[in-house]
mmCIF file of C-alpha atoms in Angstrom:
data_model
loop_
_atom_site.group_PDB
_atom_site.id
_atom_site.type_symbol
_atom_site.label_atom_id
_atom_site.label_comp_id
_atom_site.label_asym_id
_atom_site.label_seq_id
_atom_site.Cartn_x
_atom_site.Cartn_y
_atom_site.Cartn_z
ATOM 1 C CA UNK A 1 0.000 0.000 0.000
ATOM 2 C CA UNK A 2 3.002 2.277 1.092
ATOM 3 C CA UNK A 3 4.903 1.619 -2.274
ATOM 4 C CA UNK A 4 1.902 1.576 -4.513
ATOM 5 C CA UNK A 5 0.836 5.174 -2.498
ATOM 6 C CA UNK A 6 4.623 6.568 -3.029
ATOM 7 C CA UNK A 7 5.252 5.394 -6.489
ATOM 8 C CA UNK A 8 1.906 6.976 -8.112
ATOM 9 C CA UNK A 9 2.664 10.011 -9.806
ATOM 10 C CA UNK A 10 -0.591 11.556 -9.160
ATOM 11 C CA UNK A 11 -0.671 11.242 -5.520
ATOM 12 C CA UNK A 12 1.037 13.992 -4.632
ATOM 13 C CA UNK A 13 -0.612 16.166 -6.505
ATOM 14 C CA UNK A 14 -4.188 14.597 -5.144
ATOM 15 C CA UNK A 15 -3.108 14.439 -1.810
ATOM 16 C CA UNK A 16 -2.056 18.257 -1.508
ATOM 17 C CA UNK A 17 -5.613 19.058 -3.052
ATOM 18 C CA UNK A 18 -7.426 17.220 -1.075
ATOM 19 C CA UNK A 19 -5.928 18.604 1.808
ATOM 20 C CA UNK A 20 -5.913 22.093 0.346
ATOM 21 C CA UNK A 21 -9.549 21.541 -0.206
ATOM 22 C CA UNK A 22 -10.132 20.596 3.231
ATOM 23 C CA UNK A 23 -8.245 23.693 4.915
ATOM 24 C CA UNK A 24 -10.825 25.886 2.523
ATOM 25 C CA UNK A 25 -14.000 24.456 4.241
ATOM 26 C CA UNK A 26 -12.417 23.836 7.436
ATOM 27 C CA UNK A 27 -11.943 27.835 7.301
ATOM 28 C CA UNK A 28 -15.696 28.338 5.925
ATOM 29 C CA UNK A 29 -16.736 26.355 8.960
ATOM 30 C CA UNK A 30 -14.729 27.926 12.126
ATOM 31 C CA UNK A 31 -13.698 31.379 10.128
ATOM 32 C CA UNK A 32 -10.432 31.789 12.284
ATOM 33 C CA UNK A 33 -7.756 33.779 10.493
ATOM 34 C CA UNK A 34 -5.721 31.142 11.800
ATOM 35 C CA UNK A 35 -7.151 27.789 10.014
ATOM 36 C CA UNK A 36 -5.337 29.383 6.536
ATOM 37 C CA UNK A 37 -5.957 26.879 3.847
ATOM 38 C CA UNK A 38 -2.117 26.692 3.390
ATOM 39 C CA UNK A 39 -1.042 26.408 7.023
ATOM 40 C CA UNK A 40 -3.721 24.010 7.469
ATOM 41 C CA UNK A 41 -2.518 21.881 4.462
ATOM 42 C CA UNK A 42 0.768 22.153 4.913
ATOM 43 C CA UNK A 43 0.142 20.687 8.656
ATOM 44 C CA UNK A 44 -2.258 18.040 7.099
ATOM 45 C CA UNK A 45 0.337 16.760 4.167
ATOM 46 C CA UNK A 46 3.132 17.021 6.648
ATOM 47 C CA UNK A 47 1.263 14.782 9.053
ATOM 48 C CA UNK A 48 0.105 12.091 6.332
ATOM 49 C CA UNK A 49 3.473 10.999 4.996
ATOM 50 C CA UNK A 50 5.014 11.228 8.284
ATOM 51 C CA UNK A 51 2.509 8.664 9.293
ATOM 52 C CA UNK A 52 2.778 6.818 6.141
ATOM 53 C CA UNK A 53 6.613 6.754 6.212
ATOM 54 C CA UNK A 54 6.372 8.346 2.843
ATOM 55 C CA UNK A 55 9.665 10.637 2.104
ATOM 56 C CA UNK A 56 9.556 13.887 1.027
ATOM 57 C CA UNK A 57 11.199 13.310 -2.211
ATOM 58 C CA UNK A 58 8.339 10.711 -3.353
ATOM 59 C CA UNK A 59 5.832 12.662 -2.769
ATOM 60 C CA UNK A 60 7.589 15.173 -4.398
ATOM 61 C CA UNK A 61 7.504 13.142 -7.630
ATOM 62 C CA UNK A 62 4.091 14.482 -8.824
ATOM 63 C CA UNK A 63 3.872 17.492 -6.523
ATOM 64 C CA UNK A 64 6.621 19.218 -8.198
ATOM 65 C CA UNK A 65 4.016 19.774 -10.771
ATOM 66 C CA UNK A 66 1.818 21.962 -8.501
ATOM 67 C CA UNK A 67 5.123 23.868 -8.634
ATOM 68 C CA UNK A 68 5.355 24.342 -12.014
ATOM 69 C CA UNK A 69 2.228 26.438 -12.492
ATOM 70 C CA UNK A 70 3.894 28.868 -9.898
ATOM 71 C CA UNK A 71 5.780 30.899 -13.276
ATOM 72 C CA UNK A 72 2.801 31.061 -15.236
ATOM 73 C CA UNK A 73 0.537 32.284 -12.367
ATOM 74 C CA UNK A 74 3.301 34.864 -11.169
ATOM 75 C CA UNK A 75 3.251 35.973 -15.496
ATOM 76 C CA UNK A 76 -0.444 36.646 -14.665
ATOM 77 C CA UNK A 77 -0.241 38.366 -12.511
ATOM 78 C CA UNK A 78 0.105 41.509 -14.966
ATOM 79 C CA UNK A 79 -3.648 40.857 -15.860
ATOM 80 C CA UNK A 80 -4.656 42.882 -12.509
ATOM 81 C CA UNK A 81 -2.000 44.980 -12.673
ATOM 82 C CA UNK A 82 -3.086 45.917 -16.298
ATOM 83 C CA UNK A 83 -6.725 46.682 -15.561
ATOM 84 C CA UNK A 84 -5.611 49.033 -12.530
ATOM 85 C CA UNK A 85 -3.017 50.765 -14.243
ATOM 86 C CA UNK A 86 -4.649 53.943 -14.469
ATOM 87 C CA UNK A 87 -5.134 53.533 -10.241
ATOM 88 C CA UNK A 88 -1.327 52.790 -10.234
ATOM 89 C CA UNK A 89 -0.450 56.300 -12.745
ATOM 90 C CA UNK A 90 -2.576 58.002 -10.178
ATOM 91 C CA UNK A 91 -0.676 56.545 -7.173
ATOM 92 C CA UNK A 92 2.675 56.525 -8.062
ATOM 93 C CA UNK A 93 4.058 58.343 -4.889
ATOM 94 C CA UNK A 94 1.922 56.477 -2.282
ATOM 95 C CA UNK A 95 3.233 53.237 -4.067
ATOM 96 C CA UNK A 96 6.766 54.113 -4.358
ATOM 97 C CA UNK A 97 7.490 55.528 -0.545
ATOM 98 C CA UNK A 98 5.072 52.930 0.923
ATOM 99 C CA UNK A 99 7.310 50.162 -0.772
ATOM 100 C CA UNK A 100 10.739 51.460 -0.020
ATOM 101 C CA UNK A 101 9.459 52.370 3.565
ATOM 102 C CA UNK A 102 8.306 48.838 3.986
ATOM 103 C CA UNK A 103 11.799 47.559 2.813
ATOM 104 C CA UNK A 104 13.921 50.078 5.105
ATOM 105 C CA UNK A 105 11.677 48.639 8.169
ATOM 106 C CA UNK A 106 12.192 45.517 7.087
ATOM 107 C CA UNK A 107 16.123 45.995 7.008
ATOM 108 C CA UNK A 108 16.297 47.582 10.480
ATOM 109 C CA UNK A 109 13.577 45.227 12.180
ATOM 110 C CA UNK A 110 15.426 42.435 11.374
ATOM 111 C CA UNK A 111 19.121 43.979 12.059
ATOM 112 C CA UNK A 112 17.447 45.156 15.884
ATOM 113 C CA UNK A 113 15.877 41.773 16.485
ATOM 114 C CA UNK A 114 19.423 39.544 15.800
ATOM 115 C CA UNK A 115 20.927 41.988 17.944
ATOM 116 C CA UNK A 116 18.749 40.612 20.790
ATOM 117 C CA UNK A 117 18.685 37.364 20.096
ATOM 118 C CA UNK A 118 22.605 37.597 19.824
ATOM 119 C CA UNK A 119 22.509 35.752 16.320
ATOM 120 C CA UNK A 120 25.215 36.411 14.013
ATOM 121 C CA UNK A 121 25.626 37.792 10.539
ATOM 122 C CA UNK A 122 25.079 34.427 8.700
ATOM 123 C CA UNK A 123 21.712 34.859 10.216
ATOM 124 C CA UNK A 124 21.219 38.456 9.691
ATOM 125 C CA UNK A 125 21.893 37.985 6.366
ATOM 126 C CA UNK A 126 19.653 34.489 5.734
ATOM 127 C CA UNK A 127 16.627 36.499 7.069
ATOM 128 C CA UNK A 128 17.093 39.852 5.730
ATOM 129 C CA UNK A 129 15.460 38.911 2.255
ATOM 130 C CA UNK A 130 12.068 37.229 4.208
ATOM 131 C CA UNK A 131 9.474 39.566 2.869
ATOM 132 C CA UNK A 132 10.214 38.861 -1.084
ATOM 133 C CA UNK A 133 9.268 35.697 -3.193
ATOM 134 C CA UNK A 134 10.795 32.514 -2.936
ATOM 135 C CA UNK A 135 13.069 32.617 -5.837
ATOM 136 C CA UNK A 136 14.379 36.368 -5.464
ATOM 137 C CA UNK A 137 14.859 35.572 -1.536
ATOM 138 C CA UNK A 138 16.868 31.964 -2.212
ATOM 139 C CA UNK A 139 19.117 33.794 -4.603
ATOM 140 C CA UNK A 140 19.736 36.659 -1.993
ATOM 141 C CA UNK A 141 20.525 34.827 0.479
ATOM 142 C CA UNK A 142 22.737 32.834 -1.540
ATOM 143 C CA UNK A 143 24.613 35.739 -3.020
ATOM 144 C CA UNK A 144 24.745 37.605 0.781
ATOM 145 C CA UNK A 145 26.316 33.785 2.377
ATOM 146 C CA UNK A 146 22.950 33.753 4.241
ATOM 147 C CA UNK A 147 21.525 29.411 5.196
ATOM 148 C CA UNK A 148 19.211 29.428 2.032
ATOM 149 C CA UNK A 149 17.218 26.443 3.842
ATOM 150 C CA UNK A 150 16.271 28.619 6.870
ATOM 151 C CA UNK A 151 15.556 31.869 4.291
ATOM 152 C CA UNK A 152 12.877 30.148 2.843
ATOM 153 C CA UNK A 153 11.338 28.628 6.082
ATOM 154 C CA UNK A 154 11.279 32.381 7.086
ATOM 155 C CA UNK A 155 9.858 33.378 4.220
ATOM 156 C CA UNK A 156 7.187 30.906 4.003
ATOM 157 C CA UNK A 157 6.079 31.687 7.888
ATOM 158 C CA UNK A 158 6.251 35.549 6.711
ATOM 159 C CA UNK A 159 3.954 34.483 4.217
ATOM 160 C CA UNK A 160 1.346 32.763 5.846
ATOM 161 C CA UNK A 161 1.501 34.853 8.888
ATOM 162 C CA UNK A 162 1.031 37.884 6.954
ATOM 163 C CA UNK A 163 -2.300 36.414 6.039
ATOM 164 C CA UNK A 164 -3.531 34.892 9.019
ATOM 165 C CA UNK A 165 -2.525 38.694 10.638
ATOM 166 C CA UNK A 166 -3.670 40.737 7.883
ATOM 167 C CA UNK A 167 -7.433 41.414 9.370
ATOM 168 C CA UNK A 168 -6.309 42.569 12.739
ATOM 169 C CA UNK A 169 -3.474 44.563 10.905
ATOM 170 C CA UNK A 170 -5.606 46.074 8.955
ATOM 171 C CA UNK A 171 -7.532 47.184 12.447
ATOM 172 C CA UNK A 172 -4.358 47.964 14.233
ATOM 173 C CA UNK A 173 -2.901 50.559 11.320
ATOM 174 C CA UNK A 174 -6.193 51.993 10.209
ATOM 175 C CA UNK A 175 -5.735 50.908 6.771
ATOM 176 C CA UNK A 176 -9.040 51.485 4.935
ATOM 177 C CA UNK A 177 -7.596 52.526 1.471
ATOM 178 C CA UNK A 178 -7.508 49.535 -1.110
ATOM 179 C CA UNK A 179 -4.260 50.610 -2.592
ATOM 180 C CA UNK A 180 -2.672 51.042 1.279
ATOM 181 C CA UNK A 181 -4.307 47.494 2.064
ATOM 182 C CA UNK A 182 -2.699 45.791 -0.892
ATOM 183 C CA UNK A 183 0.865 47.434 -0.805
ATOM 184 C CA UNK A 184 1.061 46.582 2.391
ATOM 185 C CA UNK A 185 0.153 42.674 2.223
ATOM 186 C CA UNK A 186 2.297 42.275 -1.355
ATOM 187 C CA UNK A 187 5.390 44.055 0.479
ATOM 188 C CA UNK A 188 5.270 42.404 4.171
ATOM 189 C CA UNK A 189 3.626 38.558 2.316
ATOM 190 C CA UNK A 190 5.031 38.486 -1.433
ATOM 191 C CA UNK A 191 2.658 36.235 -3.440
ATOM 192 C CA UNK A 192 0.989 34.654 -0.382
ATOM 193 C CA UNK A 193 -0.333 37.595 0.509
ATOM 194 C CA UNK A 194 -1.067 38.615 -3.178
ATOM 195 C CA UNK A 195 -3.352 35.546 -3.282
ATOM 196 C CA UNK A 196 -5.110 36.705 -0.191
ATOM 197 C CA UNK A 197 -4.746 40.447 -1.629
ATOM 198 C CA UNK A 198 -6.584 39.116 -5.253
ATOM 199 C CA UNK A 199 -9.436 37.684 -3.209
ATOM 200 C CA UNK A 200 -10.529 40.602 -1.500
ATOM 201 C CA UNK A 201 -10.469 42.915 -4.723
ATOM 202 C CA UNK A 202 -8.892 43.703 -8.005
ATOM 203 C CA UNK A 203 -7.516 46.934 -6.613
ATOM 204 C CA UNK A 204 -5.694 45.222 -3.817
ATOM 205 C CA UNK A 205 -4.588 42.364 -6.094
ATOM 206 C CA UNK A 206 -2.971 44.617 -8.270
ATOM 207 C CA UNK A 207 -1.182 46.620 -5.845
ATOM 208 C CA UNK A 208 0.044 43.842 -3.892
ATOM 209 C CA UNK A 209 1.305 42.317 -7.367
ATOM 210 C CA UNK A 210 2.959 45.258 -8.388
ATOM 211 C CA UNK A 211 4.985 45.329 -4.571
ATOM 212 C CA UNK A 212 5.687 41.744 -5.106
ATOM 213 C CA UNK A 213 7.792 43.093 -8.211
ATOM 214 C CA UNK A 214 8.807 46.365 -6.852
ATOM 215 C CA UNK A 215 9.776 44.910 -3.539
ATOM 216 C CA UNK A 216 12.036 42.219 -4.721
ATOM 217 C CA UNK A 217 14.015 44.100 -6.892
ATOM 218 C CA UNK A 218 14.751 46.780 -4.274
ATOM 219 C CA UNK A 219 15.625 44.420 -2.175
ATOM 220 C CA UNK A 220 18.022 43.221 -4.879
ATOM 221 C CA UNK A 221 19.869 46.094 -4.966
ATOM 222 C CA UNK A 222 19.817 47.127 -1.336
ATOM 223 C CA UNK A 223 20.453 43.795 0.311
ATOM 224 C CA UNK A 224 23.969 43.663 -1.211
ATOM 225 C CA UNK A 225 24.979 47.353 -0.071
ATOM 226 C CA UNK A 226 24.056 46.803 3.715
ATOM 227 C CA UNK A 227 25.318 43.275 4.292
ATOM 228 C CA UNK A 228 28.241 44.194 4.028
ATOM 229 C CA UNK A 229 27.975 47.324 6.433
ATOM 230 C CA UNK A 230 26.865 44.781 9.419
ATOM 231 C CA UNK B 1 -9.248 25.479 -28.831
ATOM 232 C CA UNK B 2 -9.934 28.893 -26.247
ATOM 233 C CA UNK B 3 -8.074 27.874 -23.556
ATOM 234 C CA UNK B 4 -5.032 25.772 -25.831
ATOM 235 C CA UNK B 5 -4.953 29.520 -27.261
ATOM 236 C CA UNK B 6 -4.640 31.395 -24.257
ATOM 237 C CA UNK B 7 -2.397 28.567 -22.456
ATOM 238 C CA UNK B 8 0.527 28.610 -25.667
ATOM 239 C CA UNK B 9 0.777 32.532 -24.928
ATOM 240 C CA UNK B 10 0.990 31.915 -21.142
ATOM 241 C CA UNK B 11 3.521 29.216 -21.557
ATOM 242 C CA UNK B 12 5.350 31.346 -24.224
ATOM 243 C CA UNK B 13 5.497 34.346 -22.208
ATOM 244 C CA UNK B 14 6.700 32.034 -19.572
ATOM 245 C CA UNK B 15 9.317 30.376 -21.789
ATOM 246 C CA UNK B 16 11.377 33.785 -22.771
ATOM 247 C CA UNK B 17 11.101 34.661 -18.576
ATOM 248 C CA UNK B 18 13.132 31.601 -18.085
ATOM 249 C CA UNK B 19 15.479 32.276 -21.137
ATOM 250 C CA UNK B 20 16.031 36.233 -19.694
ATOM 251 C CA UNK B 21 16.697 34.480 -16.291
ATOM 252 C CA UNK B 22 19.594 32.144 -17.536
ATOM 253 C CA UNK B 23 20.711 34.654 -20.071
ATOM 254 C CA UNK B 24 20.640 37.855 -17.918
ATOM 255 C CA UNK B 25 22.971 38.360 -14.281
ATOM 256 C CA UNK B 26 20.480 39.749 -12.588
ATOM 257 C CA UNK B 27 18.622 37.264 -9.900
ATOM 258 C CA UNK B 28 15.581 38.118 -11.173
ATOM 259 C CA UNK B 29 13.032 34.962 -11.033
ATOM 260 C CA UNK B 30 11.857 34.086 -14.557
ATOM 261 C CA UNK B 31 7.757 34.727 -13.393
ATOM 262 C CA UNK B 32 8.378 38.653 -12.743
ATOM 263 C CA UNK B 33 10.601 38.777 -15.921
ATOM 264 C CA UNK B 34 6.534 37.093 -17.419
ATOM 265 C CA UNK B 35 4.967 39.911 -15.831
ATOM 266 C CA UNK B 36 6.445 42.772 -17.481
ATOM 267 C CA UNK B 37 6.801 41.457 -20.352
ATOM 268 C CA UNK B 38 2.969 40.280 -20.427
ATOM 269 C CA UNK B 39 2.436 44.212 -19.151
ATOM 270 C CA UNK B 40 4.474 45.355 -22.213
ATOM 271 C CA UNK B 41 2.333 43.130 -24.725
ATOM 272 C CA UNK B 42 -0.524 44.205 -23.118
ATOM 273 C CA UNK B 43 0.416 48.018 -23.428
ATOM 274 C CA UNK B 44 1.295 47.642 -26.419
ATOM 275 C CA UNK B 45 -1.834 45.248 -28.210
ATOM 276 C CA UNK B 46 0.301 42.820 -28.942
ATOM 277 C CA UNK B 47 -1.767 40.370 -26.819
ATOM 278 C CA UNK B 48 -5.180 41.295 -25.864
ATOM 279 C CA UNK B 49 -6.798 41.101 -22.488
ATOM 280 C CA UNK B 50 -9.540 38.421 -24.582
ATOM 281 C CA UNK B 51 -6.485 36.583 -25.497
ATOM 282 C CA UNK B 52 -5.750 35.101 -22.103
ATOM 283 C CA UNK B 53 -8.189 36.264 -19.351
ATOM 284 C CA UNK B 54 -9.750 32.357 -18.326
ATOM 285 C CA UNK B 55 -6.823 30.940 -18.726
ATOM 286 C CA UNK B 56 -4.900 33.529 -16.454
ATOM 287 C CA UNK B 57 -7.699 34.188 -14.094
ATOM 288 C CA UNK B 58 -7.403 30.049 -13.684
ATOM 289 C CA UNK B 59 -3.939 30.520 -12.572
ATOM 290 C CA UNK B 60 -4.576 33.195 -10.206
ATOM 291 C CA UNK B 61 -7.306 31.705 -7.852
ATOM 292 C CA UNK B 62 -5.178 28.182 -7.928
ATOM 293 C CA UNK B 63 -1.908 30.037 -6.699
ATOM 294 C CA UNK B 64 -1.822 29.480 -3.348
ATOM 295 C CA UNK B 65 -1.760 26.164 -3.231
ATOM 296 C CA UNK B 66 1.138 26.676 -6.034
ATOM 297 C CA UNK B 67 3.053 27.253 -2.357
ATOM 298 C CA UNK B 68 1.863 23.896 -0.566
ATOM 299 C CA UNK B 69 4.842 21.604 -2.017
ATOM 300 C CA UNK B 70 7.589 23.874 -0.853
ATOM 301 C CA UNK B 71 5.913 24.106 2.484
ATOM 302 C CA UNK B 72 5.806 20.859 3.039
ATOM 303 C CA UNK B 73 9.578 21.281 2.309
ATOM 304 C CA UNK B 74 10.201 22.287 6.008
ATOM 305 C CA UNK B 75 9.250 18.780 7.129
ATOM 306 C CA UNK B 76 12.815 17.935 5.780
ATOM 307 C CA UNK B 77 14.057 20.997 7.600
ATOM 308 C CA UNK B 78 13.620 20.394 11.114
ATOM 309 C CA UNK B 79 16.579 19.600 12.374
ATOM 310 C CA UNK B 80 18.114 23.369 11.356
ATOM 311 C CA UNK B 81 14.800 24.828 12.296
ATOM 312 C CA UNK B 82 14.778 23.776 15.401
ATOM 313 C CA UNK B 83 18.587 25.174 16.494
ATOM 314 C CA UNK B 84 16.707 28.666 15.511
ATOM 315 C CA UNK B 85 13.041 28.103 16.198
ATOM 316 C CA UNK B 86 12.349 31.227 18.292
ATOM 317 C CA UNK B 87 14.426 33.765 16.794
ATOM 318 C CA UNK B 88 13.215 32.807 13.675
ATOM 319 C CA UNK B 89 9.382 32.444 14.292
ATOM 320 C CA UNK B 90 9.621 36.431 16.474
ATOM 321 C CA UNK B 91 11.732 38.037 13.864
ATOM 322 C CA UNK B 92 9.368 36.365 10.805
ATOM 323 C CA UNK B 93 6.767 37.236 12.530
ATOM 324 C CA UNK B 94 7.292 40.990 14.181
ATOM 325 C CA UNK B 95 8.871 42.309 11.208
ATOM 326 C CA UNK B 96 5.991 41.236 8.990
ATOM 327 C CA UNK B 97 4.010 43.478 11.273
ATOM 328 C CA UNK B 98 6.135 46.291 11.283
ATOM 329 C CA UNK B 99 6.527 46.222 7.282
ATOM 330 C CA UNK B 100 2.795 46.358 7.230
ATOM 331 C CA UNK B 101 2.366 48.943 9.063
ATOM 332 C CA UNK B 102 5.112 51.335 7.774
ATOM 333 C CA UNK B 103 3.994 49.956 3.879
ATOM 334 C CA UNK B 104 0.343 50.683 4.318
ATOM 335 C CA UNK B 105 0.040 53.894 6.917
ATOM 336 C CA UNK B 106 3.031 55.642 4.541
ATOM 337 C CA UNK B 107 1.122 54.966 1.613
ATOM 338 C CA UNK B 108 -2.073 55.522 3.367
ATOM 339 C CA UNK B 109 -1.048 59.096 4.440
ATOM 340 C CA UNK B 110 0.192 60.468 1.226
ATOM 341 C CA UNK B 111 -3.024 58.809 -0.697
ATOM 342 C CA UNK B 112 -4.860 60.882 2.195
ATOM 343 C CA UNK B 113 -2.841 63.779 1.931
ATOM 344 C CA UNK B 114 -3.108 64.259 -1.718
ATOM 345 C CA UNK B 115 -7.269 64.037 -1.237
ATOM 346 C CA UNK B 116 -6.992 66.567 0.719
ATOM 347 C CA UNK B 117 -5.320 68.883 -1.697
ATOM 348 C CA UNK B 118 -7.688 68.158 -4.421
ATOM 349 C CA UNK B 119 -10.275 69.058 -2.012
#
């Protein structure tokens, strides 16, 4: 059963929705920020092959293909942005200082916080690029000597906690313009927030797309100039 | 043959991000190297809206589960996690608050601010 299980190329790929599909109604049902579909999945698929003694890698086998579609759906992401553009023209200075105001914070949050901790500058450096996508961050880190492993744990809980937070952020900051909302959730979550961004309007998806963009390759250029300062 | 239509200029578009991101030195990721180009053919009329919209719209409400595999990817991860597991769940965490708040109340108040000038 084990084998048969590990060596089907579609059960990865069924397995992680089915339990994506489950963390959506399991949210429906409670409506906790917390039960996020992905946290909740993640948990659930995490859970299932430890139990099944299933590795990683095999069920990686047909999952990678869930993967795939991640290129595509970040190239589509210029359909929002597109239909807002005019909002985006009209916005250009709110956009622009919002993003580079979210990366500076980022920068110094993260430099204050390893001071406490006492970490070092390997780990200053792994979790400096936490708040961009996955592939910008891993080749950051990389570039900067930072544990590429632990940047994209980091960046995966900035993700999802981004979202589970984002209601009660929302609250906390005041933020009742769409363009503030989404800025804030594409430059603190990258794409994980963008997906929560794109559900709650097309004005929030687009700006959160556009800081997804705008955010990483700031961070590309800034990252390298104050690594080497600390 | 709608959607084989609107997936060939997805995966196209797709194709020449990958081909910019081996070509070019920059470590830009091949999907954002998509997105302005899509944003250029769209600008432009080389590609129409029509041209891709259900295919593309598709793409975007499946994305987050895009994330689940790597994810699951910490399970293999543990073991350096754990060495860092509080430092790195606070700073994730607390700086993903502070970036939202400095992100959204800057761009908040100058969105405001302008208002009030056209006012």
């Amino acid at each position: 059963m084990r084998d048969a299980m590990a060596n089907s190329l579609y059960f990865g790929m069924a397995i992680s929705v089915a339990a994506y599909m489950f963390g959506i109604w399991l949210k429906k049902k409670v409506k906790w920020q917390v039960c996020n579909p992905l946290l909740i999945s993640t948990v659930l698929v995490i859970l299932f092959l430890t139990l099944t003694h299933i590795t990683y890698d095999e069920y990686m086998e047909g999952a990678q293909y869930i993967s795939y579609f991640l290129t595509p759906a970040t190239v589509c992401l210029a359909i929002p942005l597109y239909k807002q553009l005019e909002m985006l023209k009209r916005n250009k200075l709110a956009v622009l200082c919002g993003i580079l105001a979210g990366v500076v914070a980022n920068a110094v949050m993260v430099f204050v916080m390893c001071l406490l901790f006492r970490l070092e500058h390997v780990h200053y450096v792994t979790f400096l690029p936490k708040s961009i996508t996955t592939a910008i961050g891993m080749g950051v880190s990389e570039e900067a000597g930072g544990i590429v492993i632990l940047t994209i744990v980091s960046i995966m809980i900035t993700g999802i906690g981004g979202v589970i937070l984002s209601e009660s952020l929302f609250k906390l900051f005041r933020l009742k313009d769409p363009v503030a909302k989404g800025l804030a959730l594409g430059t603190a979550s990258h794409a994980i927030g963008t997906s929560k961004a794109l559900e709650m309007g097309e004005i929030e998806g687009a700006m959160s797309s556009l800081a997804i963009a705008v955010t990483g390759l700031v961070t590309v250029v800034v990252v390298p100039l104050i690594a080497d300062f600390i | 043959m709608r959607f084989v239509k609107e997936a060939g200029i997805i995966c196209g578009i797709s194709a020449i991000g990958e081909i910019l991101n081996a070509l070019l030195p920059f470590p830009v990721p091949a999907g954002v190297y998509g997105l302005f180009l899509l944003l250029l053919c769209l600008l432009t009329g080389i590609v129409k809206l029509s041209d891709l919209e259900a295919t593309g719209n598709w793409l975007l409400d499946a994305m987050p589960i895009m994330f689940l595999p790597a994810c699951v990817g910490i399970m293999e991860n543990f073991g350096e996690m754990k060495a860092v597991l509080v430092p790195l769940l606070a700073i994730s965490i607390v700086s993903t608050i502070t970036v939202f708040g400095a992100t959204g109340s800057v761009a908040q108040w100058i969105i405001r601010k302008k208002g009030d000038k056209k006012k």
